[in-house]
Structure formats: structure tokens, C-alpha cells
mmCIF file of C-alpha atoms in Angstrom:
data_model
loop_
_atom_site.group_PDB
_atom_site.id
_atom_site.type_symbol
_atom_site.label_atom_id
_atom_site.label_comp_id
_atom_site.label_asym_id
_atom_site.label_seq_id
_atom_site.Cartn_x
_atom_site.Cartn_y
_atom_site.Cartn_z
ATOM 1 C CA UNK A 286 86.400 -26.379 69.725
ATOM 2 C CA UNK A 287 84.772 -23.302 70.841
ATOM 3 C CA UNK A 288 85.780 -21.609 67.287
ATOM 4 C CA UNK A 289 84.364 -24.499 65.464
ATOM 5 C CA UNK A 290 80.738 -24.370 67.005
ATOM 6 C CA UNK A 291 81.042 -20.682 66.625
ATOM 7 C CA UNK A 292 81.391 -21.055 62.854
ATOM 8 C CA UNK A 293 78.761 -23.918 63.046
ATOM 9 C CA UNK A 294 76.343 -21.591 64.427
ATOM 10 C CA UNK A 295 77.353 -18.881 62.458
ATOM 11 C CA UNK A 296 76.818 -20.965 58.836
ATOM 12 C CA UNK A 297 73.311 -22.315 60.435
ATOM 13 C CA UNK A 298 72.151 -18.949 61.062
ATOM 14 C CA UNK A 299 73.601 -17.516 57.416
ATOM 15 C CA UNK A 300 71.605 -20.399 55.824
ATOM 16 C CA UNK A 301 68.136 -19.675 57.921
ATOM 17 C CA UNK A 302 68.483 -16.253 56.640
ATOM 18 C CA UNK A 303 69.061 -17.407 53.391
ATOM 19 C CA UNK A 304 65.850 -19.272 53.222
ATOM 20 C CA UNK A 305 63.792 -16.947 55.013
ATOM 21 C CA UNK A 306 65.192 -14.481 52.162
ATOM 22 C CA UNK A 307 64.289 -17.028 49.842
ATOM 23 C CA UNK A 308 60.974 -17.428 51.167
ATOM 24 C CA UNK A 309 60.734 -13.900 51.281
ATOM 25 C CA UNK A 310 61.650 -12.866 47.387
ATOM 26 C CA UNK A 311 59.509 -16.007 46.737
ATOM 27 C CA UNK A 312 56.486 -14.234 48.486
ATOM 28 C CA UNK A 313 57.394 -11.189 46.982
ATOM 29 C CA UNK A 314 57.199 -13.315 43.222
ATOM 30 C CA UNK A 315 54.165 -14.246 43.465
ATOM 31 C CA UNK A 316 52.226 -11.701 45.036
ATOM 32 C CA UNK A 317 53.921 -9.687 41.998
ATOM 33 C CA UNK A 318 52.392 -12.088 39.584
ATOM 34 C CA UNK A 319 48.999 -12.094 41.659
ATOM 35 C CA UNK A 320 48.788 -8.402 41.047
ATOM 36 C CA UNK A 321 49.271 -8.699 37.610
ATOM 37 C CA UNK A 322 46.882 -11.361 36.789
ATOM 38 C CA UNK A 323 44.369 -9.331 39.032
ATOM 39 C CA UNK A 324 45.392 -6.140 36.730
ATOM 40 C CA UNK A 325 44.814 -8.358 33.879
ATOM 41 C CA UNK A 326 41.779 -9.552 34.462
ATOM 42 C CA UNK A 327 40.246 -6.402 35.555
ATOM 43 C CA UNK A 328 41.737 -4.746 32.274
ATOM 44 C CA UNK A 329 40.372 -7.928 30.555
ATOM 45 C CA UNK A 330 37.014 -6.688 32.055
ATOM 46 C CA UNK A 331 36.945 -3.448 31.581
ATOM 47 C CA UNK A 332 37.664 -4.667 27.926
ATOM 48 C CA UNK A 333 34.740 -6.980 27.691
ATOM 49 C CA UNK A 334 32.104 -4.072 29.152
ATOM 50 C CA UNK A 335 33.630 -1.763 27.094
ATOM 51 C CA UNK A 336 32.442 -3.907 23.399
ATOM 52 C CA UNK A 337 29.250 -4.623 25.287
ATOM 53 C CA UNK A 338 28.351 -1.117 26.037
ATOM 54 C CA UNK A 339 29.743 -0.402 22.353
ATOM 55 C CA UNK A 340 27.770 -3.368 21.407
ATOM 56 C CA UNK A 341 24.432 -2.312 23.114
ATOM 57 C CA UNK A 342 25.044 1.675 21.432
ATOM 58 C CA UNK A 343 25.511 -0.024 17.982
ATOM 59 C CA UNK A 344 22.229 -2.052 18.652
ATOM 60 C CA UNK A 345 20.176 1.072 19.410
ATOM 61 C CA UNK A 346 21.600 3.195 17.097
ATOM 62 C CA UNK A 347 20.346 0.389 14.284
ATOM 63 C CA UNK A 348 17.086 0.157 15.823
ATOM 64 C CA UNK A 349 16.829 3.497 15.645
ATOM 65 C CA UNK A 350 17.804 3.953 12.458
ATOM 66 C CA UNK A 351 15.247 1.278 10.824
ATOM 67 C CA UNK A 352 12.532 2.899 12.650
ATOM 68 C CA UNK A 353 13.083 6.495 11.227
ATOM 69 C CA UNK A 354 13.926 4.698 8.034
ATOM 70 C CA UNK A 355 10.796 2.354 8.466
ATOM 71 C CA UNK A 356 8.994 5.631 8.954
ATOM 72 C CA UNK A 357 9.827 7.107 6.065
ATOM 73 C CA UNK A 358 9.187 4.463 3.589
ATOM 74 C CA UNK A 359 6.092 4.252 5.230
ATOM 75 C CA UNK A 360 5.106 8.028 4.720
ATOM 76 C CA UNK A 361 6.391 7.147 0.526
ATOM 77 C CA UNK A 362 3.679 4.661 0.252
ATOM 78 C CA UNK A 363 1.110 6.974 1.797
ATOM 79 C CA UNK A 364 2.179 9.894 -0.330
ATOM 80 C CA UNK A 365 1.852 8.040 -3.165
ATOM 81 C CA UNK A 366 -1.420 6.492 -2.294
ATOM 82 C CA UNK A 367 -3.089 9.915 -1.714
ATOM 83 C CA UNK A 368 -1.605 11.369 -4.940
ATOM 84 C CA UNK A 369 -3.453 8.950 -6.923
ATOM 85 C CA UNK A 370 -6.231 9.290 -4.914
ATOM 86 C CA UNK A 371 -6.477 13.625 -5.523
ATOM 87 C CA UNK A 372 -5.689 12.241 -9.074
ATOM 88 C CA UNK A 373 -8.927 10.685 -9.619
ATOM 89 C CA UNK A 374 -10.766 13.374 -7.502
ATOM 90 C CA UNK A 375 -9.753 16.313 -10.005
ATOM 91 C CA UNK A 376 -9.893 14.345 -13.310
ATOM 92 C CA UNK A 377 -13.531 12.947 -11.849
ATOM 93 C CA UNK A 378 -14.909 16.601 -10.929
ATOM 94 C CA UNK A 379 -12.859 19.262 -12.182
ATOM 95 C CA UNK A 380 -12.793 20.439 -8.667
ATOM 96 C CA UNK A 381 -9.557 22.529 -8.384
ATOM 97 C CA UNK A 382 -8.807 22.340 -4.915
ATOM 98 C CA UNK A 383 -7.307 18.765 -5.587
ATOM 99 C CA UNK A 384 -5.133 19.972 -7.889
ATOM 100 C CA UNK A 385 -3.212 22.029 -5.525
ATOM 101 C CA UNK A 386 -3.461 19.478 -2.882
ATOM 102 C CA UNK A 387 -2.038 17.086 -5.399
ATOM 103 C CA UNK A 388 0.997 19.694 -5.806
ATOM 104 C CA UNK A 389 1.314 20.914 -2.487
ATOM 105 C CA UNK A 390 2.051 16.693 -1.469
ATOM 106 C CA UNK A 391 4.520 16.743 -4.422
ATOM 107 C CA UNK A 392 5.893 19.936 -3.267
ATOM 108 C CA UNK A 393 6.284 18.632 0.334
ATOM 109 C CA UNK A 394 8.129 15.452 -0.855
ATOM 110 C CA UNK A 395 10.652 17.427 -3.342
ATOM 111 C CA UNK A 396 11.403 19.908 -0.319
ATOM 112 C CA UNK A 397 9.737 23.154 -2.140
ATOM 113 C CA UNK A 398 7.995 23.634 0.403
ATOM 114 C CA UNK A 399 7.646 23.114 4.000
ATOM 115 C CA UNK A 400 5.042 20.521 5.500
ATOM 116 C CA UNK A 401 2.081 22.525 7.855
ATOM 117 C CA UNK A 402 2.560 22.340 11.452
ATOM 118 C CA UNK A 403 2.015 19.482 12.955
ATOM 119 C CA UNK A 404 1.684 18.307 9.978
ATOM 120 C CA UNK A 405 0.335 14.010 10.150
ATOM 121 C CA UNK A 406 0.113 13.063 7.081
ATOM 122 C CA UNK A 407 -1.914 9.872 8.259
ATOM 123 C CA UNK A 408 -4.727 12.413 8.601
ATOM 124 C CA UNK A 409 -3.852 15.794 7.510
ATOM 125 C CA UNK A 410 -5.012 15.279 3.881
ATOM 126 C CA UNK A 411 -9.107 13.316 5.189
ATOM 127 C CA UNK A 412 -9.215 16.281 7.286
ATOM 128 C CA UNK A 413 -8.643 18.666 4.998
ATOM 129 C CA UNK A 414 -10.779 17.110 2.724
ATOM 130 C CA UNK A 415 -13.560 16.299 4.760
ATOM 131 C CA UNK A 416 -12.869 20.487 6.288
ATOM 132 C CA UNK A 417 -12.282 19.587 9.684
ATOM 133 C CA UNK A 418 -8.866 21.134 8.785
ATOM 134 C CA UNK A 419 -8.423 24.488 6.796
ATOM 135 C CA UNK A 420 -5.355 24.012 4.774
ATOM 136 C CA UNK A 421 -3.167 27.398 4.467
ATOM 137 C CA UNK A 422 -0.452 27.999 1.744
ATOM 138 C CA UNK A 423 2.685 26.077 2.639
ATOM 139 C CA UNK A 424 5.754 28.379 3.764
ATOM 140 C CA UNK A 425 8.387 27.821 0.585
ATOM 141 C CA UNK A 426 11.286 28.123 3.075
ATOM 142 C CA UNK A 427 12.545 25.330 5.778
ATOM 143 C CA UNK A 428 11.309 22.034 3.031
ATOM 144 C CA UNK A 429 13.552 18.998 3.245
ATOM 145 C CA UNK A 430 13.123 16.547 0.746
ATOM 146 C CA UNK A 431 12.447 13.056 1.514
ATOM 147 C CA UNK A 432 15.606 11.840 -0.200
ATOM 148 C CA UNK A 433 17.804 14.833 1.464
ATOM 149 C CA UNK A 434 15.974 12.785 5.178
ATOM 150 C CA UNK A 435 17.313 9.205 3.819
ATOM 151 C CA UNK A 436 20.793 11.066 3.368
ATOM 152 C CA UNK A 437 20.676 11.938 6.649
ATOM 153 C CA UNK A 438 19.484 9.178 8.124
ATOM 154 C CA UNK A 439 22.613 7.402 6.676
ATOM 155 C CA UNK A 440 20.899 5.871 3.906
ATOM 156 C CA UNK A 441 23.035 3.128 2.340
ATOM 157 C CA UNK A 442 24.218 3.409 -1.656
ATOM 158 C CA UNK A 443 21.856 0.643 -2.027
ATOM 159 C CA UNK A 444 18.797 1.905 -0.770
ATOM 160 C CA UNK A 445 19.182 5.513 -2.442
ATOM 161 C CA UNK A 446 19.267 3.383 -5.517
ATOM 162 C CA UNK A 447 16.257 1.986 -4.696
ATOM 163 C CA UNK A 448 14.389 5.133 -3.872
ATOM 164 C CA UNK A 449 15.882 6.361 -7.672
ATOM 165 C CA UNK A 450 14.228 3.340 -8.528
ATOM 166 C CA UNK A 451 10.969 4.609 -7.191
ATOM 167 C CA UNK A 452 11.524 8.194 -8.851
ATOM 168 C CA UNK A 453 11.517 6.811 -12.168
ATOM 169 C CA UNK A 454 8.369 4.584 -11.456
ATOM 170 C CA UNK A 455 6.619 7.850 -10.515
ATOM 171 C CA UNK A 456 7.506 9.808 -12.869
ATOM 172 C CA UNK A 457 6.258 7.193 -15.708
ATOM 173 C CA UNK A 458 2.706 7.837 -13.578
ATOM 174 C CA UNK A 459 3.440 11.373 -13.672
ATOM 175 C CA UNK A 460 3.509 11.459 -16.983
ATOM 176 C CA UNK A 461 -0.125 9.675 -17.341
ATOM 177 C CA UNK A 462 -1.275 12.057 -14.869
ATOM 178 C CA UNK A 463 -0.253 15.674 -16.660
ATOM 179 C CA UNK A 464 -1.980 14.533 -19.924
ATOM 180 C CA UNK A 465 -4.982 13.910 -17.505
ATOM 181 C CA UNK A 466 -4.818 17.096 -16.127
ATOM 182 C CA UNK A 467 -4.492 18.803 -19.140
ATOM 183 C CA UNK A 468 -7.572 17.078 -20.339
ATOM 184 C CA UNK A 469 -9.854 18.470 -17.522
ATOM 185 C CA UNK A 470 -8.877 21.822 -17.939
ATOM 186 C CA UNK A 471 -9.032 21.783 -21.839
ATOM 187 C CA UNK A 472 -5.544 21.755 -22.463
ATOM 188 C CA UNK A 473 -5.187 18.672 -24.079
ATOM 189 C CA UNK A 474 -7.093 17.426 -27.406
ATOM 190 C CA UNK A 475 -7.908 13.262 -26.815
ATOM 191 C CA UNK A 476 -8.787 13.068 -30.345
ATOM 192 C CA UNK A 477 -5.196 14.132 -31.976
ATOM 193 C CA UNK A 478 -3.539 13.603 -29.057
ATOM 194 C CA UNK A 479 -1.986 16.892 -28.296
ATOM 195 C CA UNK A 480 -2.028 19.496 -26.184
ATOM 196 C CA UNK A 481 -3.916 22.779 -27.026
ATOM 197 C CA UNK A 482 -3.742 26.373 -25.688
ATOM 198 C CA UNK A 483 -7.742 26.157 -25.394
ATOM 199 C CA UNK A 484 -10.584 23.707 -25.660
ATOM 200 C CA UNK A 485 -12.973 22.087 -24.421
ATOM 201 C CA UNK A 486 -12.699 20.091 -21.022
ATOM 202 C CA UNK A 487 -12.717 15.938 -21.456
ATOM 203 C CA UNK A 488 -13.638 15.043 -17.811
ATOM 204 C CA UNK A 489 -15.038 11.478 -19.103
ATOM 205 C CA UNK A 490 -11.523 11.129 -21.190
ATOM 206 C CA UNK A 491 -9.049 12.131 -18.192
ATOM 207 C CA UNK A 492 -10.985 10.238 -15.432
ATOM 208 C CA UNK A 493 -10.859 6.969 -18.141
ATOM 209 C CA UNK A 494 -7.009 7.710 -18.014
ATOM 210 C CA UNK A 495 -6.411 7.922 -14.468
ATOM 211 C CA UNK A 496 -8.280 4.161 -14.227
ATOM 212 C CA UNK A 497 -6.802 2.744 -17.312
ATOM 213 C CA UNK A 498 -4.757 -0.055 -17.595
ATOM 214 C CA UNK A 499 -1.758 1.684 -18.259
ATOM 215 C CA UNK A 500 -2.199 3.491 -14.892
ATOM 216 C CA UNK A 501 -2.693 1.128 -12.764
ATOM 217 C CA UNK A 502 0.271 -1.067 -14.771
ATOM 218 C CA UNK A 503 2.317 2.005 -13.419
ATOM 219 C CA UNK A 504 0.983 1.840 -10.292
ATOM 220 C CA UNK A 505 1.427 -1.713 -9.446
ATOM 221 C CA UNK A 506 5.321 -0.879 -10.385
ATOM 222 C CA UNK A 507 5.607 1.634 -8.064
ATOM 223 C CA UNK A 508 3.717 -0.231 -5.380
ATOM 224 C CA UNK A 509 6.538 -2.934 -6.019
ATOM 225 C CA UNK A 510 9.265 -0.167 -6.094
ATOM 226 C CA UNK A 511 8.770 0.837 -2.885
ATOM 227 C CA UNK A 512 8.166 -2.723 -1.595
ATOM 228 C CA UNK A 513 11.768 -3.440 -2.563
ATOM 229 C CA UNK A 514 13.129 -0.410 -1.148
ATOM 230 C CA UNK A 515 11.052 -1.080 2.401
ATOM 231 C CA UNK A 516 12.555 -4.626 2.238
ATOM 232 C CA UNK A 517 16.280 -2.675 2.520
ATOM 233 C CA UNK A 518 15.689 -0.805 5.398
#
């Protein structure tokens, strides 16, 4: 009898250990799959600020980029606006000094030479002009071309194309431009149509040229040259 409740009390307390070892690796279960969805979803986190903080760089980074890019499409248009304008100047007066203005911008732009320091070009060139500002001979070392800034800046194959597009729109104007030239110095003979070693200066002829219709045909392509190319950045 004694033997019997021994063994009774003996299985009853094998079994309440059992459980409470039950109840114990049970415990143990799911705190270990607590910890993991907490690992989880602070990895999953971690993830999530990581593409927004790579998210936010990217963003700036493009910003960035179309406002250097904006900049320098910007300065193009200017360029091009005061070349004309030094153009007209020379063929209208004969007045040298916008000659070498004229090639000192072209200079400048092709990366010949350097730009002056501090050099705005939103009012460098009506200063010097007006003489508010003396302008010096530009340093021939330290130039960067505008197209070697576009490469820089990352420029995409498509918009280099459409800055070659605006080369070959300015250089049809160019072309206008050195017969003008030519023809205010006396280097170029509007009757035959040629240039000459020397002759006479055609002042009325070159600043005709520079206002023609074939001009400003060119210069109404260029204008929508560089409209397409600002549309790209």
C-alpha cells in the first residue's frame, strides 16, 4: 500500500516536472521567436532608413546637379547673346576693342584661356564696356571649356549631343560673322565676294551682314538649340 502511493506520488511529481519543463522550453520558444522578430524588424528598419537616407542623397545630388547644369546653360545663352552683341559693336564702328572682347568670350568658352577673377559674366562684359571695369589680358593657363564642365558635371550622352547641336548652330553664325569682320578691316571685297590682303573698309556692308536675314535666321536656330538642350537638364 505504502509502495503504491509512493509510486503514485512519485509519477505525479515526474509529470509536474514534465509540464513545468514543458512550460519552460515553451517559454524559452517563444521568447526565441520574440527576439527574432524584434531582430527582424529592427534589421527591417535599419533597411528602410538606410534607402531613405540613400533616397534623400540621390535627391540632392540631382538637385544639385540641375542647378550647376541649369547654370551653365544659362551662362551659353548669355555668351552667345553678348557675342552677337560685340558683333554688331565692331562691324558698326570699327572700334577694335570689341573685337578682342568678342575673342576673349570665345576664348573663355573653348578653355584657351582662363576667365578673370571673379569673373560674373552677368556683368563683367557692361562693366567693362561702360569702364567701370579695366579688362586685363586673360592668363592662357587654368581655362576649362564649357563642354569639358558638362563632362564633369556628368552630362548625359544626350545632352552632349545637344550642346554639339549648339556648336554647329554657332559655327554657321560664325561663319557670317568672319566675313563681317573681314569687311571692317578691309579684308574682304563685298563686290566679288572674296577676301583680299588689302582694301578698303565696308563698315555699311559688314554692319548690313551682322542684321541680315541670314543672321538672325542663324540666330533664331541657335536660340532654339540651346532651348532644347536647357529643356534636358
Amino acid at each position: 500500500m505504502n509502495t503504491s502511493r509512493s509510486n503514485f506520488w512519485q509519477a505525479l511529481l515526474s509529470r509536474i516536472r514534465f509540464q513545468k519543463s514543458l512550460r519552460r522550453i515553451k517559454l524559452s520558444t517563444l521568447s526565441l521567436w520574440f527576439s527574432a522578430l524584434l531582430l527582424m524588424a529592427l534589421g527591417a528598419n535599419t533597411y528602410f532608413m538606410f534607402k531613405v537616407n540613400e533616397a534623400n542623397g540621390n535627391l540632392i545630388a540631382t538637385q544639385d546637379h540641375q542647378r550647376q547644369s541649369t547654370a551653365l546653360t544659362t551662362a551659353l545663352r548669355l555668351e552667345m547673346a553678348q557675342l552677337t552683341q560685340f558683333v554688331r559693336a565692331y562691324a558698326l564702328t570699327g572700334d577694335s576693342r570689341y573685337l578682342l572682347y568678342y575673342y576673349d568670350i570665345v576664348a573663355i568658352h573653348m578653355g584657351e584661356k582662363a576667365a578673370p577673377e571673379n569673373f560674373d559674366p552677368d556683368v563683367y562684359w557692361d562693366n567693362v564696356v561702360t569702364g567701370r571695369v579695366a579688362h586685363e589680358p586673360l592668363s592662357e593657363k587654368g581655362g576649362i571649356s564649357l563642354e569639358a564642365r558638362m563632362k564633369a558635371l556628368n552630362f548625359t550622352l544626350q545632352e552632349l549631343v545637344a550642346f554639339e547641336n549648339v556648336q554647329v548652330t554657332l559655327d554657321a553664325m560664325t561663319k557670317i560673322e568672319q566675313v563681317a569682320f573681314a569687311a571692317t578691316q578691309g579684308l574682304y571685297d563685298p563686290v566679288e565676294s572674296e577676301f583680299v590682303s588689302d582694301g578698303q573698309p565696308h563698315l555699311e556692308f559688314a554692319t548690313k551682314l551682322v542684321n541680315s536675314s541670314e543672321y538672325n535666321q542663324r540666330q533664331a536656330d541657335l536660340a532654339s538649340a540651346i532651348k532644347a538642350m536647357t529643356v534636358m537638364v
